[in-house]
Amino acid sequence: MHFISQELEDYIEQHSEKEPALLAALNKETYQKILLPRMLSGHFQGRVLSMLSKLIRPVNILEIGTYTGYSALCLCEGMQENGTLHTIDIKEELVDFQRKHFDKSPWGKQISQYLGEAINIIPTLDMKFDLVFIDADKENYLNYFELIVPKMNKGGIILSDNVLWSGKVLEPLNPKDLSTKILLEYNNLLANDPRVETVLLPIRDGLTVSRVL
């Protein structure tokens, strides 16, 4: 998922906002204890998420795909004082790990965790969102988008991660590769859907910013 040299990535991190100590500890513990630590947003993308949230100043945030909670805490940095973050994941074994780090943050009481299939949980959330971060199973990106758009406030932002899929979006499609097939459809949808305006940023594995019109 790296499209520029490690030297350039290091330079970018060195000239971006420093990683907060709480997130550095979460990053380290994820690599020590959790499978597939490369799924973590990490320092640079985390600072991008934080900056976007601070610019948006959301009241209600939805995250689809919690993993160990790194990106959730980044998004909370820009949340308004009365705000809430709702984060969904299917991995029961990560719930306590997430909560431990959430409760070390200033936003522990404002973060609600949901365990299960996001497709089933999203329709039960009776609120409007200002900011959504999609970073879960790629096969459901189209479904998540259709469930989310009606729940967005006008001008709200939908962030979609991994939309370049390690460059597979440019390779000949393997008919058995459902994730890449769906991501190609998803990227085309975001580029052409009249309900949103979209820019695809070449950040890490691709991050799309879509503004709801």
PDB file of C-alpha atoms in Angstrom, residues 165 168-185:
ATOM      1  CA  TRP A 165      -6.165  -1.120  -2.801  1.00  0.00           C
ATOM      2  CA  LYS A 168      -4.930  -3.204  -7.750  1.00  0.00           C
ATOM      3  CA  VAL A 169      -7.417  -0.671  -9.134  1.00  0.00           C
ATOM      4  CA  LEU A 170      -5.038  -0.243 -12.108  1.00  0.00           C
ATOM      5  CA  GLU A 171      -4.351  -3.931 -12.721  1.00  0.00           C
ATOM      6  CA  PRO A 172      -6.353  -6.330 -14.935  1.00  0.00           C
ATOM      7  CA  LEU A 173      -9.266  -7.516 -12.808  1.00  0.00           C
ATOM      8  CA  ASN A 174      -9.223 -11.077 -11.568  1.00  0.00           C
ATOM      9  CA  PRO A 175     -12.869 -12.240 -11.805  1.00  0.00           C
ATOM     10  CA  LYS A 176     -12.488 -13.947  -8.416  1.00  0.00           C
ATOM     11  CA  ASP A 177     -11.253 -10.763  -6.711  1.00  0.00           C
ATOM     12  CA  LEU A 178     -14.519  -9.376  -5.336  1.00  0.00           C
ATOM     13  CA  SER A 179     -12.887  -6.695  -3.171  1.00  0.00           C
ATOM     14  CA  THR A 180     -11.154  -5.035  -6.123  1.00  0.00           C
ATOM     15  CA  LYS A 181     -14.286  -5.335  -8.271  1.00  0.00           C
ATOM     16  CA  ILE A 182     -16.386  -3.578  -5.638  1.00  0.00           C
ATOM     17  CA  LEU A 183     -13.780  -0.883  -5.048  1.00  0.00           C
ATOM     18  CA  LEU A 184     -13.665  -0.113  -8.770  1.00  0.00           C
ATOM     19  CA  GLU A 185     -17.459   0.250  -8.755  1.00  0.00           C
TER      20      GLU A 185
END
